[in-house]
XYZ file of C-alpha atoms in Angstrom:
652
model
C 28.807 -135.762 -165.591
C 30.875 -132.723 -166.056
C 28.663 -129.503 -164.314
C 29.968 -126.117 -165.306
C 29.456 -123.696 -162.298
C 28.130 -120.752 -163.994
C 24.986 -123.127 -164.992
C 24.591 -124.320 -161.464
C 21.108 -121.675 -160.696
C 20.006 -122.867 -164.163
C 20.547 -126.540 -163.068
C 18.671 -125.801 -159.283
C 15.647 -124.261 -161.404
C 14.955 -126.848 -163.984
C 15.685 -129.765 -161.345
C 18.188 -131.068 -163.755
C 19.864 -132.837 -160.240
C 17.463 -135.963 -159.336
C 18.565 -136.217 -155.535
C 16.091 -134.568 -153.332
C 19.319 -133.737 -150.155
C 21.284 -132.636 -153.046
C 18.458 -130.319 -154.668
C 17.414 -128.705 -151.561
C 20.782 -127.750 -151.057
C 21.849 -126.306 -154.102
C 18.481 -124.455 -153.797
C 19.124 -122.747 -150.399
C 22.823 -122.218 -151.427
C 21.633 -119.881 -154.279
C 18.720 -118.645 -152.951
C 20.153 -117.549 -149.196
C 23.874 -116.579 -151.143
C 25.088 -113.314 -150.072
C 25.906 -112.070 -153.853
C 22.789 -110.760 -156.145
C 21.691 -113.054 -158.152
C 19.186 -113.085 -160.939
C 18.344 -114.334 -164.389
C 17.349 -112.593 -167.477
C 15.545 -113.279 -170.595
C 16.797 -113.435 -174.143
C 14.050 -110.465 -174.476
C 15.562 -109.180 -171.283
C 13.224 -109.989 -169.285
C 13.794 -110.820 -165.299
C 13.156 -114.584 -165.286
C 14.324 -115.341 -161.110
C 16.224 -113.241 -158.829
C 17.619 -114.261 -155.265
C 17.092 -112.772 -151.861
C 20.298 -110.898 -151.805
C 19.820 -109.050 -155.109
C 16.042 -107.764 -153.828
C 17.617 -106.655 -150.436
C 20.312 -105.137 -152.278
C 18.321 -103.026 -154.535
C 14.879 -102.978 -151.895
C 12.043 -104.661 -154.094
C 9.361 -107.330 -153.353
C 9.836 -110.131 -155.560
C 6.587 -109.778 -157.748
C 7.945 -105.821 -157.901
C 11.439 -107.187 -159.831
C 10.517 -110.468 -161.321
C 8.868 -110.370 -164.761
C 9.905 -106.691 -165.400
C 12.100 -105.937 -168.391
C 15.878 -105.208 -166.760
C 15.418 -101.770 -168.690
C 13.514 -100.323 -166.099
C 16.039 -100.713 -163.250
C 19.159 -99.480 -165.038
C 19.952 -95.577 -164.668
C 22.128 -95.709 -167.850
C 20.176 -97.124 -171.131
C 23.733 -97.096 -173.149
C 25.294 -99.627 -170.590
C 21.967 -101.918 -170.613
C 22.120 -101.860 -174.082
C 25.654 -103.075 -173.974
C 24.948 -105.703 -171.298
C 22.466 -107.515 -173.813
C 24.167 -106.828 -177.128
C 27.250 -108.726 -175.291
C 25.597 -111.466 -173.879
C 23.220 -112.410 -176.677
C 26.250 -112.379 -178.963
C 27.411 -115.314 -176.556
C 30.304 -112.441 -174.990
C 30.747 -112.371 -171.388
C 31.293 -109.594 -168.852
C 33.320 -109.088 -165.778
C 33.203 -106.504 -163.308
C 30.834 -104.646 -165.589
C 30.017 -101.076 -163.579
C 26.306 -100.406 -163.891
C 24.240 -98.370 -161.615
C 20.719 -99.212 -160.906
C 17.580 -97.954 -159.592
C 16.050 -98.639 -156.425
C 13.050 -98.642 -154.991
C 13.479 -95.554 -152.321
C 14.758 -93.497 -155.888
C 18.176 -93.865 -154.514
C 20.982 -94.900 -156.983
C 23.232 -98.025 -156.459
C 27.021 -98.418 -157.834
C 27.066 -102.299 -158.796
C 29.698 -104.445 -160.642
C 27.920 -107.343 -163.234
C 29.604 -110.809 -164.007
C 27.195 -112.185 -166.346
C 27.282 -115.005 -169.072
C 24.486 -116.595 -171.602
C 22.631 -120.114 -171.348
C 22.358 -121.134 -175.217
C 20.777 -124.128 -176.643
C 20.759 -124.828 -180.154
C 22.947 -121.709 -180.968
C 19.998 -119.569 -179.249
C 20.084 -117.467 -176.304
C 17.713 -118.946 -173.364
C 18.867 -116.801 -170.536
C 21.374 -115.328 -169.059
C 23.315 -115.802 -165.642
C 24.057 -112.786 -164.079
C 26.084 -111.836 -160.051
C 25.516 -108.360 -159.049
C 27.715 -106.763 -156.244
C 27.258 -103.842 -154.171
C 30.589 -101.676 -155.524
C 29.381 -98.159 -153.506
C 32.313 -98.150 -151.744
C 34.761 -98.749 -154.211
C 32.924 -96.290 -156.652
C 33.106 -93.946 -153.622
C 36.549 -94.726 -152.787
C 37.096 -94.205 -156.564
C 35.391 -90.645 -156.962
C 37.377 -89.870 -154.000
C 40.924 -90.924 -155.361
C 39.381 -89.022 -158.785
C 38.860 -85.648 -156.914
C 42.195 -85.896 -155.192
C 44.169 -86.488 -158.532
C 42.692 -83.889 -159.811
C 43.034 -81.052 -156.704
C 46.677 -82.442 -156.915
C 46.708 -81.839 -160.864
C 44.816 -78.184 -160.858
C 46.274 -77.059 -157.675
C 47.635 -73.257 -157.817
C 51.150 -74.560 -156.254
C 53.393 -77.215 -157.103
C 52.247 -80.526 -156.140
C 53.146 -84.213 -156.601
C 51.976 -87.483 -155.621
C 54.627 -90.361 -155.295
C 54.161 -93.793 -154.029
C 55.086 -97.093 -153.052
C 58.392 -98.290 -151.889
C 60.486 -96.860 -154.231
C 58.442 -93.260 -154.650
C 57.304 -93.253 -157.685
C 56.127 -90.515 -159.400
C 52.095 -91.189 -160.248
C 50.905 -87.314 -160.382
C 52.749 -84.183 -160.914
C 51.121 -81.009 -162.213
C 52.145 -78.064 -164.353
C 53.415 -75.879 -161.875
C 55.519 -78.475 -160.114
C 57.160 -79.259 -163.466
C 57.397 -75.278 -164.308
C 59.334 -74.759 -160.369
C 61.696 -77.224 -160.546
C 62.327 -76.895 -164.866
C 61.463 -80.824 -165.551
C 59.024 -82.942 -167.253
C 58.542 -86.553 -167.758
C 58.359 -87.574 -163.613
C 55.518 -89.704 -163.706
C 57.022 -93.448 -163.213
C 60.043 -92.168 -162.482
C 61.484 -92.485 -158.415
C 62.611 -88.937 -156.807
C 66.224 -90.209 -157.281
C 65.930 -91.265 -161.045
C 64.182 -87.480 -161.494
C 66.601 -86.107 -159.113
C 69.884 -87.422 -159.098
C 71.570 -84.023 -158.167
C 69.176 -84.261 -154.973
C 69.483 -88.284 -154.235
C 70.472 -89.331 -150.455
C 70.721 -85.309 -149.846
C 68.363 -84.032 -147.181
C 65.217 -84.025 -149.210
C 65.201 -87.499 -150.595
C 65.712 -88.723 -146.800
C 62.877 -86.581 -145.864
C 60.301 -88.281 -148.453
C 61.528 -91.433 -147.623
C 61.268 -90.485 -143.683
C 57.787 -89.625 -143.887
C 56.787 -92.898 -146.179
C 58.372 -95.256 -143.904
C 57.156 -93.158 -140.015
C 53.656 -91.987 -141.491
C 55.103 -88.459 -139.895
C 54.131 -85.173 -141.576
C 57.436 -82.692 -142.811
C 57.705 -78.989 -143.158
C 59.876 -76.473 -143.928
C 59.336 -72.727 -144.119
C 62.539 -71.689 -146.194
C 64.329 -75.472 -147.563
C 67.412 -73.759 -149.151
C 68.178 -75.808 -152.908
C 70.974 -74.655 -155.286
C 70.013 -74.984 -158.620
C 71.871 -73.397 -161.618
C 70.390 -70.384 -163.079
C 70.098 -69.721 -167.213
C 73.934 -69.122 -167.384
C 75.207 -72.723 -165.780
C 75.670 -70.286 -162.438
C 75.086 -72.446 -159.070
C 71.776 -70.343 -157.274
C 70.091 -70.902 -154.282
C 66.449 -70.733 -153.909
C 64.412 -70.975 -151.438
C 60.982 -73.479 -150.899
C 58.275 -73.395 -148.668
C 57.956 -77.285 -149.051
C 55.791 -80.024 -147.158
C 55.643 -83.948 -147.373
C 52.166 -85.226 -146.251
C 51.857 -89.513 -146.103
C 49.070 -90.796 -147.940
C 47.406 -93.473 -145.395
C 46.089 -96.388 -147.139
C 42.656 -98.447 -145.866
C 44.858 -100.294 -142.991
C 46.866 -97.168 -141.718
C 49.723 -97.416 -143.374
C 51.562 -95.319 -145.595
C 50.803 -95.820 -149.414
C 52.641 -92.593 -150.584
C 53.851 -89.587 -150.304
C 52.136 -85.999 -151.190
C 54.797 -83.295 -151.802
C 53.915 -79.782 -152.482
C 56.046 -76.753 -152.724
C 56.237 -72.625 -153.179
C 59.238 -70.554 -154.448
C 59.679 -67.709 -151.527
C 63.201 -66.872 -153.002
C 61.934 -63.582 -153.445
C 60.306 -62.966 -149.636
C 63.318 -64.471 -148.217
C 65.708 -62.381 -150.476
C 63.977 -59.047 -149.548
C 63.778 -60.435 -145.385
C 67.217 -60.477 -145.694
C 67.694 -57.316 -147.338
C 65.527 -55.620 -144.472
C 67.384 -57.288 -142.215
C 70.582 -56.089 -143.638
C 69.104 -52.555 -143.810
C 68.299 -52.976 -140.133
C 71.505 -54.038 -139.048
C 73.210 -51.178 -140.531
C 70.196 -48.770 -139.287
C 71.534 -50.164 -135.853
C 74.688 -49.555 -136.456
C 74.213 -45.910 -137.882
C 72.359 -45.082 -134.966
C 74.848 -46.403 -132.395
C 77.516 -44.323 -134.969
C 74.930 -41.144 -134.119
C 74.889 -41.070 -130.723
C 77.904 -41.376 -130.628
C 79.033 -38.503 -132.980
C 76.041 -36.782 -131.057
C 77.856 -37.701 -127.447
C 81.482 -36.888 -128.830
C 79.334 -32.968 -130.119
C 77.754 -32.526 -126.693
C 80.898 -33.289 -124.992
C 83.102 -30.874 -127.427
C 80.592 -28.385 -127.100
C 81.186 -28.117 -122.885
C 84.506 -28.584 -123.092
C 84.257 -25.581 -125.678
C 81.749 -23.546 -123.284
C 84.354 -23.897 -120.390
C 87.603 -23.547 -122.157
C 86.425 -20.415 -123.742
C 85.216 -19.298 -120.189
C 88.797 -19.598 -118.703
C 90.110 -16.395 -121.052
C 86.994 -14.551 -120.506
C 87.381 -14.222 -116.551
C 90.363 -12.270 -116.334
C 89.478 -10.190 -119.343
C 86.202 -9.543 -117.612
C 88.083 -8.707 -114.433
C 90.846 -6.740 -116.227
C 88.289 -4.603 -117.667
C 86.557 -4.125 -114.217
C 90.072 -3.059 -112.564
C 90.517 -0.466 -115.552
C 87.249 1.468 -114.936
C 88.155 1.479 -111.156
C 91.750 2.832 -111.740
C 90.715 4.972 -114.934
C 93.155 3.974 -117.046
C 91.104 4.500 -119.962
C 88.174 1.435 -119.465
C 85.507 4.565 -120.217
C 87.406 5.507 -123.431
C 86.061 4.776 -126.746
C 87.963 1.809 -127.310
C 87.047 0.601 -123.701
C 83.370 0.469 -124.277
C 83.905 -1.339 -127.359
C 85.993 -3.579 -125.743
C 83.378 -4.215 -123.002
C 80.273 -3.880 -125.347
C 82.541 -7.381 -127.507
C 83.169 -9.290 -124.283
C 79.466 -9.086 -123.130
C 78.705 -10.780 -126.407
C 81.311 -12.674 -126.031
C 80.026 -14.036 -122.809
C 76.506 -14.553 -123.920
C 77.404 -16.649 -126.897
C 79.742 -18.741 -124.495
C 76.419 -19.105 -122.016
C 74.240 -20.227 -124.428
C 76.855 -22.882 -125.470
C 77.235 -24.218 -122.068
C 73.258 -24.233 -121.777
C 72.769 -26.147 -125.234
C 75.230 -28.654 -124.054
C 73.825 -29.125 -120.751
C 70.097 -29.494 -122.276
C 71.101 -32.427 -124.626
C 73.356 -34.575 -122.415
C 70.048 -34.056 -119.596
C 72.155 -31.702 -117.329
C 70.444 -28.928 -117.272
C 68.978 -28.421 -113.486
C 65.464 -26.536 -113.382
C 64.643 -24.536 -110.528
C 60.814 -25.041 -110.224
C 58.602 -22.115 -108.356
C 55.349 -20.672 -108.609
C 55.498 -16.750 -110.073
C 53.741 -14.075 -112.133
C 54.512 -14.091 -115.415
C 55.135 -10.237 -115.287
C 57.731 -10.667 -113.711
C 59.568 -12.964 -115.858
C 58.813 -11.245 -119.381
C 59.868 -8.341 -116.981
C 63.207 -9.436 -116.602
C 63.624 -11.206 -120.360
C 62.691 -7.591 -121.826
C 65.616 -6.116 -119.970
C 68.370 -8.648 -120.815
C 67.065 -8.306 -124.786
C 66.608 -4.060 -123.945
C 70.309 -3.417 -125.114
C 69.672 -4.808 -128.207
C 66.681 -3.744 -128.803
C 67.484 0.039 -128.075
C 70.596 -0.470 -130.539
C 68.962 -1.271 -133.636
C 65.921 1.371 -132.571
C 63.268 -1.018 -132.298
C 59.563 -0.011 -131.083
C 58.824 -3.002 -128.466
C 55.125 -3.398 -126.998
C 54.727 -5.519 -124.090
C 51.316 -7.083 -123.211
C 50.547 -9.156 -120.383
C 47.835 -10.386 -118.817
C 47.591 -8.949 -115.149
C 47.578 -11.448 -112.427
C 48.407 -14.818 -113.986
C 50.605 -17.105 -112.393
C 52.873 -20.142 -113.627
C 54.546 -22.999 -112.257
C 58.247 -23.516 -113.555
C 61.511 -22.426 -113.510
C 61.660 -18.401 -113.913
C 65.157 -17.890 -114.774
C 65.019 -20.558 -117.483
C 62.104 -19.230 -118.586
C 63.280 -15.406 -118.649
C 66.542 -16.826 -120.949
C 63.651 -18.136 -123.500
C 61.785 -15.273 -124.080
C 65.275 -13.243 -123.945
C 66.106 -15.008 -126.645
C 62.964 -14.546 -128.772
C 63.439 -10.728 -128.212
C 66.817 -10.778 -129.019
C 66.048 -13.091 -132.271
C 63.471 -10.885 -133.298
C 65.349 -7.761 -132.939
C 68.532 -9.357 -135.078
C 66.406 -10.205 -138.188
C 64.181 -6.894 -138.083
C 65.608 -4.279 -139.697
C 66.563 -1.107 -137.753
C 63.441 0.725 -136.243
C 61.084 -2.078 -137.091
C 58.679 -3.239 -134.722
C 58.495 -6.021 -132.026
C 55.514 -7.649 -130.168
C 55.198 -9.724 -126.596
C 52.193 -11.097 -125.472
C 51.446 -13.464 -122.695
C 48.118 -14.640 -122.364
C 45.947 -17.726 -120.601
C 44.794 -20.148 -122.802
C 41.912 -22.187 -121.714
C 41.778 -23.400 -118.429
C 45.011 -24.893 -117.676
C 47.857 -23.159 -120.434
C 49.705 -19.972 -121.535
C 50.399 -18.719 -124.630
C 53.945 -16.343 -124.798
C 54.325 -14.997 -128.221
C 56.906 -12.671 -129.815
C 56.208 -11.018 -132.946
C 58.049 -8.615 -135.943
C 57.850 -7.227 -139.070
C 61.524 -8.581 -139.890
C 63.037 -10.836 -142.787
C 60.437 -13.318 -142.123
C 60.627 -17.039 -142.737
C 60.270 -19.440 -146.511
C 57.837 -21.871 -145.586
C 60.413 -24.518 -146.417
C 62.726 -23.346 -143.014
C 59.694 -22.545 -139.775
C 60.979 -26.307 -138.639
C 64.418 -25.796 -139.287
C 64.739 -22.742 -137.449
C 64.628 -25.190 -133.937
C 67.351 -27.032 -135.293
C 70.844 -27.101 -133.276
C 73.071 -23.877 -135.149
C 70.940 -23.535 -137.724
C 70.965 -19.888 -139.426
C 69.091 -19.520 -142.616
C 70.475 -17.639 -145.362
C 72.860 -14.163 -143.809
C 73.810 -11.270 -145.349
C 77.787 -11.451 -146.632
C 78.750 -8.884 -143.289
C 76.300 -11.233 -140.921
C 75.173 -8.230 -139.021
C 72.696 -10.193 -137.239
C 75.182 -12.451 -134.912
C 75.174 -15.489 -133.242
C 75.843 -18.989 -133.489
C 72.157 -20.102 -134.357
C 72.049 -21.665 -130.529
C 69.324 -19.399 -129.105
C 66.116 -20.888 -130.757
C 67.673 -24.495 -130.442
C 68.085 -23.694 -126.717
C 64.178 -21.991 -126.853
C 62.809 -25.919 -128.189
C 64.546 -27.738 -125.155
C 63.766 -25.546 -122.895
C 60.170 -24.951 -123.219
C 59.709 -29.327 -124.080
C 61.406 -29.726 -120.241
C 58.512 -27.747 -119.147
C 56.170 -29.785 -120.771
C 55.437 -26.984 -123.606
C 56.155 -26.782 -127.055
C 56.998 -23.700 -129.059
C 55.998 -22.995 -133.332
C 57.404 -20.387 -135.622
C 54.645 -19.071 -137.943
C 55.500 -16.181 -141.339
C 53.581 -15.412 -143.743
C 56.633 -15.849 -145.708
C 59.990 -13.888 -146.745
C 59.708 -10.172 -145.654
C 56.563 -10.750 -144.085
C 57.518 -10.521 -140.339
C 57.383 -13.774 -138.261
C 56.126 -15.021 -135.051
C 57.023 -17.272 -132.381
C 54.666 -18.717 -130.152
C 54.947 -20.820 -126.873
C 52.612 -22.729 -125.414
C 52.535 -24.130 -121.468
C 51.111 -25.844 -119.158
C 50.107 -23.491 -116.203
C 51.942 -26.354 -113.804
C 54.519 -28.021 -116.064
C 55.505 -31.820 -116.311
C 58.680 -30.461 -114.717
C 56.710 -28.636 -112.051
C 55.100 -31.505 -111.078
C 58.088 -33.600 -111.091
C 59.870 -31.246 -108.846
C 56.808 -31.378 -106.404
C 56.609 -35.476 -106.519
C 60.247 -36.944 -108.173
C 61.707 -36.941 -104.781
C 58.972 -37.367 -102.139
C 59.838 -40.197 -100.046
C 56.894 -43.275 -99.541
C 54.248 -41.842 -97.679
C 52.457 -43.722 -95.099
C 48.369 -44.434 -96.887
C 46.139 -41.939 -96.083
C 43.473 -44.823 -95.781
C 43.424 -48.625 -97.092
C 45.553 -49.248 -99.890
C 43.379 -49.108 -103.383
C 43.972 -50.236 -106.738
C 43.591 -47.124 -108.928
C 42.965 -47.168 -112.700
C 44.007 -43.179 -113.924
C 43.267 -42.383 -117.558
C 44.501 -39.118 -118.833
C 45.554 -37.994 -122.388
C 48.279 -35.373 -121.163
C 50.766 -38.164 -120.550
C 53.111 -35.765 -117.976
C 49.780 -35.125 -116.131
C 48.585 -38.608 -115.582
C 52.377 -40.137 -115.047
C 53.278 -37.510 -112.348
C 49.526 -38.089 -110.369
C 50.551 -41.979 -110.476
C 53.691 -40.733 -108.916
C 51.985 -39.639 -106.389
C 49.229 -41.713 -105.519
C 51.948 -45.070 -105.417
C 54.181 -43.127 -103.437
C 50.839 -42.977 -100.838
C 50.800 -46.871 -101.046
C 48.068 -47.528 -103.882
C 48.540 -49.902 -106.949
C 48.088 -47.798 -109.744
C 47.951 -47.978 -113.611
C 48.075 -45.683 -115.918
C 46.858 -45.480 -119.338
C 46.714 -42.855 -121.797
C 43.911 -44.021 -124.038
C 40.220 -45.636 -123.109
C 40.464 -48.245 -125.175
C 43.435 -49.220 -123.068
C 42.434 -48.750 -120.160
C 39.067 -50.958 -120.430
C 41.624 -54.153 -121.861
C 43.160 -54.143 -118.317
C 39.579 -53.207 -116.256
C 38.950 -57.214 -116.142
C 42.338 -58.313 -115.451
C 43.177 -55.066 -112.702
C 39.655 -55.082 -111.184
C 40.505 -51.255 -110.304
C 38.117 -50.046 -106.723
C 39.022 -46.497 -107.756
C 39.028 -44.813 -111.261
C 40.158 -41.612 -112.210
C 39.279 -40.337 -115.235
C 39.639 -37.534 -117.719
C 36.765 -35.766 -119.183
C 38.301 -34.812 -122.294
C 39.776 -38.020 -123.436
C 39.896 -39.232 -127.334
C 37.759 -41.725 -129.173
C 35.459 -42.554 -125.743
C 35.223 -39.373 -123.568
C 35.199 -39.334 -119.794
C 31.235 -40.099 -119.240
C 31.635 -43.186 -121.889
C 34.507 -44.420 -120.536
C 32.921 -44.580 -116.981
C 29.553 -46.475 -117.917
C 31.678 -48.815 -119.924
C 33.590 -49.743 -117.225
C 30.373 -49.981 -115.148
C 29.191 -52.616 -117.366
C 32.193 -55.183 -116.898
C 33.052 -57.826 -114.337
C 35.830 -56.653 -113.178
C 34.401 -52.845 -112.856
C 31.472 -53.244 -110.393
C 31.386 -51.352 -107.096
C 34.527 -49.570 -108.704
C 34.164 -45.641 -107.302
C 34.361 -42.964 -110.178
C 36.751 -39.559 -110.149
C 36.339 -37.072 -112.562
C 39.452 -34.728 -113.940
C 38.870 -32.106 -115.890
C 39.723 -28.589 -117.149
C 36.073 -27.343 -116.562
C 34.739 -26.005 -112.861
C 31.061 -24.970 -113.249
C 28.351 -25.751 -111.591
C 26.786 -27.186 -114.561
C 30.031 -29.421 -114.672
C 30.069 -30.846 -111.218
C 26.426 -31.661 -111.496
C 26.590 -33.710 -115.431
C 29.884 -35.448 -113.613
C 27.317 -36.132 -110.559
C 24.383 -37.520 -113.014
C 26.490 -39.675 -114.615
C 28.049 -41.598 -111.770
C 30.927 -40.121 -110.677
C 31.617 -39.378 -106.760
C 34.014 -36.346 -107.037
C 34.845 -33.553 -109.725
C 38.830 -32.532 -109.670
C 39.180 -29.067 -111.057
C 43.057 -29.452 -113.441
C 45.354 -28.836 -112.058
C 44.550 -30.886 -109.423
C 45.500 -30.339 -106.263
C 47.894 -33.274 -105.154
C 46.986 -33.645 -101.765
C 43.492 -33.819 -102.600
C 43.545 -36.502 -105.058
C 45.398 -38.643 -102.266
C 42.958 -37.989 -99.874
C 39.721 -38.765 -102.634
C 41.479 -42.141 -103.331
C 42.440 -43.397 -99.535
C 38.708 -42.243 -98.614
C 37.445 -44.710 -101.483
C 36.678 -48.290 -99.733
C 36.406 -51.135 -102.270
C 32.441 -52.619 -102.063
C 31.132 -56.166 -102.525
């Protein structure tokens, strides 16, 4: 007796086998089988179902059994299409379905299922149901990948198996590399200008080692529109596709054009290099200048001396010296002279010769002395000069130097003014710790488009065709450098063409220099007390770099920092027991800064200072309320601050 297998639940049900062993066997096979099982009606009806298919789905048996299949199918179409099949004596295999269970949760299955006729009419059908979750996740995930790969904004394709076939490549990948028709085709068939070059042995690399590949700028030469060999450049990566058991299955390649980033690094890179090279080719034009110029200063110097002295013997012997001629002669050579000084000074100030001579003075005096080397001048071209200076007021710097600047602000002045014009010098304090030296006219004036140029190395402006006013455009040059060694800085200010001008200078009552002069050389001092690590803010960056000098050359560790927000990065790291700080700083003042630092780890127990431009009463006692041990008055005294630090002892 032949016994088809599909029938072999129908043949169990209806007892169709007469041994009892052999029945009770077949019975437990189908009933204890780990596939779903069931049987269904010609009316579709559920007629039997086994214990895997209720587990599967999570009904009782009196909850499945005798219901109408209908009501456990999520899709009526594919139900439909189940029973139209089967009671037309079709059969189905691996027939997705999805089906309802009992907690409302959907399940993926896969349906074999075949009819039981008799007579040419349908009795029931015989129908396996398998759990196919996985695969229909494993399905929706290889879905959702092909299509990131297929809508992804950069050029992306999918190859696998041995030989790296194409199986996905999108729009854009076909657009960047000017193909179509990969898919099914291997990178070497697609390729065959790129086969066994460094690419193709990359993909096939990263199939066979399962080993990720990148490459910021891969370099390809392709040929342009005209047939031209180009290069372009990739940003291109090779990811392996892992299969289920770890190994590779393919390869995913994507890639980006940066041609054009590359093309314009290079050309700033280009433009760098030659920037380099311009400014080595500047200094040294600007080295071979300075060095002309002093060689010019003291070759010009060696014919001056002996007419100087020449001159000098003829007055003594009166041959004539005090003759017409003579004092012309003389009145020449001083000119002379003073356009050969301020040559040998401008040289000296930018090759960093120039030797300052630092010492406390009144200012009097100085603009004394600078209104009697411009009086000559002056007096010629019957100028009315008012002097105004404020009694008493004393300055740290070099006098002589200083003397030769506002000299040469008089004797601008008095050039571009027209005869019997008027001249102005004023020196006054401003605030608590500068002066303000300014020198004004009612001369040609200045466009707007030259007050900056005016500074500039012999620079003249527009002269007259006889250039009665003189000069080699040094002395306002020679006015910048000079007042920047002290720390200063000097503008030119007109209200515009024969509107007068004015020049004013502004400086520290103890320049940079000053201080420089006082600390630059002091040999290491023994501590005053036990050596402390010292955290100095201060915006004037002379100031605070000179005080550092100091206080290191007195044994302390000390930073220095010119902004708070600096100075709090390093407060953790430094763990300063001593910080001096400036009232006046930027973005956090003084009385921020110091309760910030408070409030860190590495700030705690650290002992406040307070710098500032501001003595009062009232000022000591806000620097007292808001933590600080000491109030420095600017400029601070430097033996002071050296003995506020060493008294500071660091606290637990």
């Amino acid at each position: 007796m032949n016994i088809d297998k599909p029938l072999l639940a129908d043949i169990v049900a209806s007892g169709a086998c007469s041994h009892d062993a052999s029945t009770a066997e077949l019975t437990d096979f189908v009933e204890n089988a780990v596939e779903g099982l069931h049987r269904v009606g010609p009316d579709g009806t559920i007629l039997w179902a086994n214990r895997a298919e209720l587990q599967m789905l999570g009904y009782e048996w009196d909850e499945y059994v005798g219901r109408h299949i209908a009501e456990f199918h999520e899709d009526p179409a594919t139900i439909d299409y189940i029973l139209a099949t089967l009671l037309s004596g079709g059969t189905l295999y691996d027939q997705p379905a999805r089906l309802r269970c009992k907690d409302g949760s959907i399940k993926h299955v896969l349906i074999h299922s075949n009819g039981h006729f008799e007579d040419g009419r349908l009795r029931h059908t015989r129908c396996f149901t398998r759990d196919a979750t996985e695969r229909q996740q494993r399905d929706v995930a290889l879905a959702q990948r092909d299509a990131m790969l297929l809508n992804a904004p950069v050029a992306a394709a999918l190859l696998v198996g041995p030989e790296l076939r194409f199986h996905l490549v999108n729009n854009r990948y076909c657009e960047l590399f000017d193909c179509s028709d990969l898919v099914g085709r291997t990178f070497g068939e697609a390729f065959p200008d790129l086969h066994g070059g460094s690419v193709a042995e990359e993909i096939a690399r990263v199939f066979a080692t399962g080993t990720r590949y990148e490459a910021e700028e891969l370099v390809l030469s392709r040929l342009d529109a005209q047939g031209q060999p180009c290069e372009r450049y990739f940003k291109f990566s090779l990811e392996p596709l892992m299969g289920a058991d770890g190994r590779p299955e393919g390869v995913i390649a994507v890639a980006v054009e940066v041609t054009e980033h590359v093309r314009s690094r290079q050309a700033i890179e280009r433009a760098h290099r030659e920037r380099e090279q311009l400014l080595v080719d500047l200094r040294a034009a600007s080295q071979a200048k300075d060095e002309f110029l002093a060689m010019l200063g003291h070759e010009l110097r060696n014919p001056l001396s002996p007419i100087v002295t020449a001159l000098q013997l003829m007055r003594m012997r009166g041959d004539g010296a005090h003759s017409r001629e003579g004092e012309i002669i003389q009145r020449q050579v001083d000119h002379l002279v003073r356009l050969v000084d301020d040559l040998l000074d401008v040289s000296r100030v930018t090759r960093g010769k120039i030797e300052l001579k630092v010492e406390r003075v009144e200012l009097a005096r100085v603009t004394g002395k600078a209104v009697e080397m411009a009086s000559l001048l002056v007096e010629q071209r019957g100028h009315r000069l008012e002097v105004d200076v404020e009694p008493g007021l004393e300055w740290e710097g070099d006098p002589v130097r200083l003397a030769q600047v506002v000299s040469n602000l008089l004797t601008n002045a008095a050039r571009y003014t027209e005869p019997g014009g008027r001249l102005w010098l004023r020196v006054r304090r401003d605030g608590p710790d500068a002066v303000e030296i300014s020198v004004r006219d009612t001369g040609i004036g200045l466009a707007p488009e030259v007050r900056d140029q005016v500074f500039e190395l012999f620079y003249q402006g527009k002269r007259s065709i006889d250039r009665s006013e003189g000069g080699l455009g040094i002395g306002l040059a020679l006015v910048k450098n000079i007042v920047e060694l002290h720390g200063g800085s000097v503008q030119a200010h007109s209200e515009g063409r024969g509107l007068g001008s004015e020049f004013v200078v502004r400086l520290p009552l103890r320049s940079a220099i000053a201080m420089q002069a006082l600390f630059g050389s002091m040999p290491a001092a023994e501590p005053l007390g036990a050596p402390q690590r010292v955290l100095l803010v201060d915006d004037n960056v002379d100031g605070a770099d000179t005080l550092g000098r100091l206080l290191r050359a007195h044994g302390h560790a000390v930073e220095v920092y010119h902004d708070p927000v600096s100075a709090l990065a390093a407060v953790d790291r430094f763990h300063p027991t001593v910080a001096l700080l400036d009232i006046g700083l930027p973005v956090l003042d003084g009385y921020q800064l110091a309760a910030r630092i408070r409030a860190l780890p590495g700030g705690r127990g650290c002992r406040l200072v307070a710098l500032s431009g501001y003595g009062l009463a009232a000022d000591h006692a806000r620097s007292s309320a808001a933590g600080f041990e000491r109030h420095l008055v600017k400029p601070v005294d430097p033996g002071e601050a050296a003995r506020v630090v060493a008294a500071a002892a660091p606290t637990d």
